[in-house]
Amino acid sequence: SRQVIVNAGPDGMVCQNTAFPVTGASEQHSTSVLWVHDGTGVLADATTITPSYIPGPGESGVITLTLTGDPISPCGAVNDQMQITVHPLPVADAGPSGPSCQGNNYPVTGASAQFYNSVAWTEDGPGSLVNANTLTPTYIPLPGETGTVTLTLTVHGTNTCSAEVAVSTRTLTINPLPEVNAGADATICAAST
């Protein structure tokens, strides 16, 4: 009998919630193969040389897959490992909606992002955004502008997940300034009320 030879193949990377098909694995002289893993996901086709690892919900980090080849007696079983790096998806939170007053610039506070390479804000109002590629832009309303403006935060992922985006919005309500009228001018004589 010949000794079993197994090769789990090269390490790989995948985005969170995306299946990773194992490629490049091989075996010789085994009666059967079996893959096991140390992640929270599922390994489909674990008794073939080309399984797929499906990460668990929200799973990220390094997952080790182990390929074992069963021998013909009297030889012993042999195994080999490969690792999959599961990159997290980007997360965006535009922060709380809020009011502003007519004529005032609105600095965005309370926004956050995770697992990102870049951020970009857009708005649907007639005003404009400055520092729109930061988590702290400022909306500059047009003179006299009132009403609601939706500010949208788009976050682009990192590494293998660079094509993934997360989007979050917040609403800015620009309240009009109060109008006051003291009435018509009047002329009075001294000592009169």
PDB file of C-alpha atoms in Angstrom:
ATOM      1  CA  SER A   1       0.000   0.000   0.000  1.00  0.00           C
ATOM      2  CA  ARG A   2       1.046   3.558  -0.655  1.00  0.00           C
ATOM      3  CA  GLN A   3       1.021   6.386   1.817  1.00  0.00           C
ATOM      4  CA  VAL A   4      -1.791   8.911   1.359  1.00  0.00           C
ATOM      5  CA  ILE A   5      -0.795  12.348   0.007  1.00  0.00           C
ATOM      6  CA  VAL A   6      -3.139  15.326   0.541  1.00  0.00           C
ATOM      7  CA  ASN A   7      -2.760  19.011  -0.221  1.00  0.00           C
ATOM      8  CA  ALA A   8      -5.491  21.372   1.053  1.00  0.00           C
ATOM      9  CA  GLY A   9      -4.552  24.010  -1.530  1.00  0.00           C
ATOM     10  CA  PRO A  10      -3.675  27.679  -1.172  1.00  0.00           C
ATOM     11  CA  ASP A  11      -5.050  30.010   1.493  1.00  0.00           C
ATOM     12  CA  GLY A  12      -7.793  32.371   0.368  1.00  0.00           C
ATOM     13  CA  MET A  13      -9.907  35.406   1.191  1.00  0.00           C
ATOM     14  CA  VAL A  14     -13.625  36.096   0.947  1.00  0.00           C
ATOM     15  CA  CYS A  15     -16.156  38.692   2.094  1.00  0.00           C
ATOM     16  CA  GLN A  16     -18.477  38.079   5.008  1.00  0.00           C
ATOM     17  CA  ASN A  17     -21.665  36.194   3.999  1.00  0.00           C
ATOM     18  CA  THR A  18     -20.050  34.936   0.759  1.00  0.00           C
ATOM     19  CA  ALA A  19     -19.258  31.273   0.018  1.00  0.00           C
ATOM     20  CA  PHE A  20     -15.614  30.344  -0.576  1.00  0.00           C
ATOM     21  CA  PRO A  21     -15.082  27.516  -3.097  1.00  0.00           C
ATOM     22  CA  VAL A  22     -11.901  25.584  -2.329  1.00  0.00           C
ATOM     23  CA  THR A  23      -9.668  25.222  -5.380  1.00  0.00           C
ATOM     24  CA  GLY A  24      -6.213  23.735  -5.817  1.00  0.00           C
ATOM     25  CA  ALA A  25      -6.648  20.880  -3.321  1.00  0.00           C
ATOM     26  CA  SER A  26      -5.449  17.401  -4.276  1.00  0.00           C
ATOM     27  CA  GLU A  27      -5.197  13.865  -2.930  1.00  0.00           C
ATOM     28  CA  GLN A  28      -3.480  10.635  -3.913  1.00  0.00           C
ATOM     29  CA  HIS A  29      -3.849   7.056  -2.688  1.00  0.00           C
ATOM     30  CA  SER A  30      -6.770   7.724  -0.319  1.00  0.00           C
ATOM     31  CA  THR A  31      -9.968   5.710   0.005  1.00  0.00           C
ATOM     32  CA  SER A  32     -11.920   8.850   0.960  1.00  0.00           C
ATOM     33  CA  VAL A  33     -11.427  12.465   1.990  1.00  0.00           C
ATOM     34  CA  LEU A  34     -13.100  14.579   4.637  1.00  0.00           C
ATOM     35  CA  TRP A  35     -12.860  18.299   5.348  1.00  0.00           C
ATOM     36  CA  VAL A  36     -13.509  19.861   8.766  1.00  0.00           C
ATOM     37  CA  HIS A  37     -13.329  23.505   9.885  1.00  0.00           C
ATOM     38  CA  ASP A  38     -13.049  25.592  13.043  1.00  0.00           C
ATOM     39  CA  GLY A  39     -15.506  28.340  12.038  1.00  0.00           C
ATOM     40  CA  THR A  40     -19.190  28.938  12.722  1.00  0.00           C
ATOM     41  CA  GLY A  41     -20.235  28.350   9.116  1.00  0.00           C
ATOM     42  CA  VAL A  42     -21.035  25.292   7.042  1.00  0.00           C
ATOM     43  CA  LEU A  43     -18.798  23.223   4.785  1.00  0.00           C
ATOM     44  CA  ALA A  44     -20.733  22.009   1.737  1.00  0.00           C
ATOM     45  CA  ASP A  45     -19.493  18.907  -0.120  1.00  0.00           C
ATOM     46  CA  ALA A  46     -17.082  18.085   2.730  1.00  0.00           C
ATOM     47  CA  THR A  47     -16.349  14.604   1.306  1.00  0.00           C
ATOM     48  CA  THR A  48     -15.088  15.924  -2.045  1.00  0.00           C
ATOM     49  CA  ILE A  49     -11.805  17.549  -3.022  1.00  0.00           C
ATOM     50  CA  THR A  50     -13.683  20.787  -3.906  1.00  0.00           C
ATOM     51  CA  PRO A  51     -15.899  21.802  -0.974  1.00  0.00           C
ATOM     52  CA  SER A  52     -17.286  25.296  -0.349  1.00  0.00           C
ATOM     53  CA  TYR A  53     -17.120  27.058   2.990  1.00  0.00           C
ATOM     54  CA  ILE A  54     -20.181  29.203   3.758  1.00  0.00           C
ATOM     55  CA  PRO A  55     -19.399  31.630   6.610  1.00  0.00           C
ATOM     56  CA  GLY A  56     -21.852  31.825   9.504  1.00  0.00           C
ATOM     57  CA  PRO A  57     -24.002  34.957   9.934  1.00  0.00           C
ATOM     58  CA  GLY A  58     -21.686  37.850  10.730  1.00  0.00           C
ATOM     59  CA  GLU A  59     -18.615  35.580  10.847  1.00  0.00           C
ATOM     60  CA  SER A  60     -15.245  37.158  10.082  1.00  0.00           C
ATOM     61  CA  GLY A  61     -11.624  36.350  10.841  1.00  0.00           C
ATOM     62  CA  VAL A  62      -9.384  33.405   9.959  1.00  0.00           C
ATOM     63  CA  ILE A  63     -11.018  30.005   9.451  1.00  0.00           C
ATOM     64  CA  THR A  64      -8.876  26.873   9.173  1.00  0.00           C
ATOM     65  CA  LEU A  65     -10.022  24.051   6.897  1.00  0.00           C
ATOM     66  CA  THR A  66      -8.406  20.652   7.418  1.00  0.00           C
ATOM     67  CA  LEU A  67      -8.385  17.980   4.684  1.00  0.00           C
ATOM     68  CA  THR A  68      -7.893  14.395   5.845  1.00  0.00           C
ATOM     69  CA  GLY A  69      -7.214  11.497   3.457  1.00  0.00           C
ATOM     70  CA  ASP A  70      -8.145   8.024   4.680  1.00  0.00           C
ATOM     71  CA  PRO A  71      -5.560   5.365   3.830  1.00  0.00           C
ATOM     72  CA  ILE A  72      -5.581   1.806   2.702  1.00  0.00           C
ATOM     73  CA  SER A  73      -4.479  -0.327   5.669  1.00  0.00           C
ATOM     74  CA  PRO A  74      -1.840  -0.481   7.131  1.00  0.00           C
ATOM     75  CA  CYS A  75      -0.930   3.100   6.207  1.00  0.00           C
ATOM     76  CA  GLY A  76      -2.009   6.008   8.423  1.00  0.00           C
ATOM     77  CA  ALA A  77      -4.367   8.910   7.689  1.00  0.00           C
ATOM     78  CA  VAL A  78      -2.771  12.158   6.541  1.00  0.00           C
ATOM     79  CA  ASN A  79      -4.083  15.729   6.760  1.00  0.00           C
ATOM     80  CA  ASP A  80      -3.234  19.195   5.507  1.00  0.00           C
ATOM     81  CA  GLN A  81      -4.650  22.621   6.306  1.00  0.00           C
ATOM     82  CA  MET A  82      -5.495  25.849   4.527  1.00  0.00           C
ATOM     83  CA  GLN A  83      -6.859  29.108   5.868  1.00  0.00           C
ATOM     84  CA  ILE A  84      -9.643  31.370   4.676  1.00  0.00           C
ATOM     85  CA  THR A  85      -9.652  34.995   5.813  1.00  0.00           C
ATOM     86  CA  VAL A  86     -13.255  36.211   5.992  1.00  0.00           C
ATOM     87  CA  HIS A  87     -13.243  40.010   5.729  1.00  0.00           C
ATOM     88  CA  PRO A  88     -16.107  41.900   7.416  1.00  0.00           C
ATOM     89  CA  LEU A  89     -18.517  43.961   5.339  1.00  0.00           C
ATOM     90  CA  PRO A  90     -18.505  47.737   5.744  1.00  0.00           C
ATOM     91  CA  VAL A  91     -20.901  49.281   8.269  1.00  0.00           C
ATOM     92  CA  ALA A  92     -22.383  52.795   7.990  1.00  0.00           C
ATOM     93  CA  ASP A  93     -24.329  54.863  10.506  1.00  0.00           C
ATOM     94  CA  ALA A  94     -25.202  58.404   9.405  1.00  0.00           C
ATOM     95  CA  GLY A  95     -26.160  59.306  12.970  1.00  0.00           C
ATOM     96  CA  PRO A  96     -29.335  60.903  14.302  1.00  0.00           C
ATOM     97  CA  SER A  97     -31.604  63.167  12.308  1.00  0.00           C
ATOM     98  CA  GLY A  98     -31.953  66.683  13.657  1.00  0.00           C
ATOM     99  CA  PRO A  99     -33.048  70.279  13.231  1.00  0.00           C
ATOM    100  CA  SER A 100     -31.202  73.403  12.183  1.00  0.00           C
ATOM    101  CA  CYS A 101     -32.212  77.026  11.765  1.00  0.00           C
ATOM    102  CA  GLN A 102     -32.536  78.893   8.520  1.00  0.00           C
ATOM    103  CA  GLY A 103     -29.228  80.517   7.562  1.00  0.00           C
ATOM    104  CA  ASN A 104     -27.082  78.295   9.802  1.00  0.00           C
ATOM    105  CA  ASN A 105     -24.491  75.818   8.570  1.00  0.00           C
ATOM    106  CA  TYR A 106     -25.144  72.272   9.824  1.00  0.00           C
ATOM    107  CA  PRO A 107     -22.055  70.342  11.032  1.00  0.00           C
ATOM    108  CA  VAL A 108     -22.725  66.585  10.988  1.00  0.00           C
ATOM    109  CA  THR A 109     -21.912  64.853  14.287  1.00  0.00           C
ATOM    110  CA  GLY A 110     -22.544  61.335  15.532  1.00  0.00           C
ATOM    111  CA  ALA A 111     -21.824  59.511  12.241  1.00  0.00           C
ATOM    112  CA  SER A 112     -19.675  56.375  12.272  1.00  0.00           C
ATOM    113  CA  ALA A 113     -18.312  53.687   9.968  1.00  0.00           C
ATOM    114  CA  GLN A 114     -16.510  50.368  10.408  1.00  0.00           C
ATOM    115  CA  PHE A 115     -14.443  48.145   8.125  1.00  0.00           C
ATOM    116  CA  TYR A 116     -14.159  50.798   5.437  1.00  0.00           C
ATOM    117  CA  ASN A 117     -11.679  52.205   2.977  1.00  0.00           C
ATOM    118  CA  SER A 118     -13.535  55.420   2.138  1.00  0.00           C
ATOM    119  CA  VAL A 119     -16.697  57.382   2.919  1.00  0.00           C
ATOM    120  CA  ALA A 120     -18.737  59.795   0.834  1.00  0.00           C
ATOM    121  CA  TRP A 121     -21.753  61.946   1.699  1.00  0.00           C
ATOM    122  CA  THR A 122     -24.408  63.203  -0.710  1.00  0.00           C
ATOM    123  CA  GLU A 123     -27.407  65.458  -0.127  1.00  0.00           C
ATOM    124  CA  ASP A 124     -30.686  66.112  -1.912  1.00  0.00           C
ATOM    125  CA  GLY A 125     -31.032  69.783  -0.958  1.00  0.00           C
ATOM    126  CA  PRO A 126     -30.160  72.912  -2.909  1.00  0.00           C
ATOM    127  CA  GLY A 127     -27.245  73.668  -0.579  1.00  0.00           C
ATOM    128  CA  SER A 128     -23.840  71.995  -0.605  1.00  0.00           C
ATOM    129  CA  LEU A 129     -21.624  69.752   1.513  1.00  0.00           C
ATOM    130  CA  VAL A 130     -18.028  70.510   2.466  1.00  0.00           C
ATOM    131  CA  ASN A 131     -15.666  67.762   3.648  1.00  0.00           C
ATOM    132  CA  ALA A 132     -18.020  65.205   2.078  1.00  0.00           C
ATOM    133  CA  ASN A 133     -15.324  62.485   2.211  1.00  0.00           C
ATOM    134  CA  THR A 134     -15.089  62.561   6.015  1.00  0.00           C
ATOM    135  CA  LEU A 135     -17.408  61.412   8.802  1.00  0.00           C
ATOM    136  CA  THR A 136     -17.893  65.068   9.819  1.00  0.00           C
ATOM    137  CA  PRO A 137     -19.067  67.056   6.773  1.00  0.00           C
ATOM    138  CA  THR A 138     -20.941  70.355   6.991  1.00  0.00           C
ATOM    139  CA  TYR A 139     -24.126  71.148   5.070  1.00  0.00           C
ATOM    140  CA  ILE A 140     -24.201  74.764   3.892  1.00  0.00           C
ATOM    141  CA  PRO A 141     -27.771  75.813   3.035  1.00  0.00           C
ATOM    142  CA  LEU A 142     -28.604  78.354   0.366  1.00  0.00           C
ATOM    143  CA  PRO A 143     -29.749  81.767   1.633  1.00  0.00           C
ATOM    144  CA  GLY A 144     -33.393  81.456   2.711  1.00  0.00           C
ATOM    145  CA  GLU A 145     -33.403  77.629   2.434  1.00  0.00           C
ATOM    146  CA  THR A 146     -35.894  75.790   4.684  1.00  0.00           C
ATOM    147  CA  GLY A 147     -37.452  72.321   4.709  1.00  0.00           C
ATOM    148  CA  THR A 148     -35.933  68.851   4.873  1.00  0.00           C
ATOM    149  CA  VAL A 149     -32.697  67.597   3.379  1.00  0.00           C
ATOM    150  CA  THR A 150     -31.647  63.937   3.315  1.00  0.00           C
ATOM    151  CA  LEU A 151     -27.942  63.394   3.974  1.00  0.00           C
ATOM    152  CA  THR A 152     -26.714  60.005   2.726  1.00  0.00           C
ATOM    153  CA  LEU A 153     -23.517  58.325   3.951  1.00  0.00           C
ATOM    154  CA  THR A 154     -22.011  55.694   1.619  1.00  0.00           C
ATOM    155  CA  VAL A 155     -19.156  53.559   2.991  1.00  0.00           C
ATOM    156  CA  HIS A 156     -16.889  51.457   0.734  1.00  0.00           C
ATOM    157  CA  GLY A 157     -15.353  48.265   2.148  1.00  0.00           C
ATOM    158  CA  THR A 158     -11.730  47.206   2.538  1.00  0.00           C
ATOM    159  CA  ASN A 159      -9.509  44.498   1.072  1.00  0.00           C
ATOM    160  CA  THR A 160     -11.437  41.750  -0.695  1.00  0.00           C
ATOM    161  CA  CYS A 161     -14.688  43.589   0.060  1.00  0.00           C
ATOM    162  CA  SER A 162     -13.760  46.843  -1.720  1.00  0.00           C
ATOM    163  CA  ALA A 163     -16.774  46.480  -4.064  1.00  0.00           C
ATOM    164  CA  GLU A 164     -19.150  46.218  -1.080  1.00  0.00           C
ATOM    165  CA  VAL A 165     -20.933  49.325   0.178  1.00  0.00           C
ATOM    166  CA  ALA A 166     -23.061  50.221   3.184  1.00  0.00           C
ATOM    167  CA  VAL A 167     -25.501  53.135   3.094  1.00  0.00           C
ATOM    168  CA  SER A 168     -27.186  55.093   5.890  1.00  0.00           C
ATOM    169  CA  THR A 169     -29.246  58.291   5.870  1.00  0.00           C
ATOM    170  CA  ARG A 170     -30.253  61.049   8.245  1.00  0.00           C
ATOM    171  CA  THR A 171     -32.737  63.879   7.801  1.00  0.00           C
ATOM    172  CA  LEU A 172     -31.896  67.514   8.399  1.00  0.00           C
ATOM    173  CA  THR A 173     -34.895  69.770   9.057  1.00  0.00           C
ATOM    174  CA  ILE A 174     -34.113  73.449   8.433  1.00  0.00           C
ATOM    175  CA  ASN A 175     -36.639  75.479  10.405  1.00  0.00           C
ATOM    176  CA  PRO A 176     -37.554  78.980   9.181  1.00  0.00           C
ATOM    177  CA  LEU A 177     -36.610  81.957  11.307  1.00  0.00           C
ATOM    178  CA  PRO A 178     -39.580  83.566  13.091  1.00  0.00           C
ATOM    179  CA  GLU A 179     -41.046  86.589  11.359  1.00  0.00           C
ATOM    180  CA  VAL A 180     -41.729  89.582  13.562  1.00  0.00           C
ATOM    181  CA  ASN A 181     -43.549  92.803  12.750  1.00  0.00           C
ATOM    182  CA  ALA A 182     -43.638  95.640  15.267  1.00  0.00           C
ATOM    183  CA  GLY A 183     -46.246  97.510  13.254  1.00  0.00           C
ATOM    184  CA  ALA A 184     -46.105 100.804  11.396  1.00  0.00           C
ATOM    185  CA  ASP A 185     -43.809 103.589  12.533  1.00  0.00           C
ATOM    186  CA  ALA A 186     -45.554 106.281  14.560  1.00  0.00           C
ATOM    187  CA  THR A 187     -44.719 109.833  15.510  1.00  0.00           C
ATOM    188  CA  ILE A 188     -45.680 111.110  18.927  1.00  0.00           C
ATOM    189  CA  CYS A 189     -45.218 114.404  20.714  1.00  0.00           C
ATOM    190  CA  ALA A 190     -42.984 114.724  23.722  1.00  0.00           C
ATOM    191  CA  ALA A 191     -44.764 113.981  27.006  1.00  0.00           C
ATOM    192  CA  SER A 192     -47.387 111.892  25.135  1.00  0.00           C
ATOM    193  CA  THR A 193     -47.824 108.176  25.479  1.00  0.00           C
TER     194      THR A 193
END
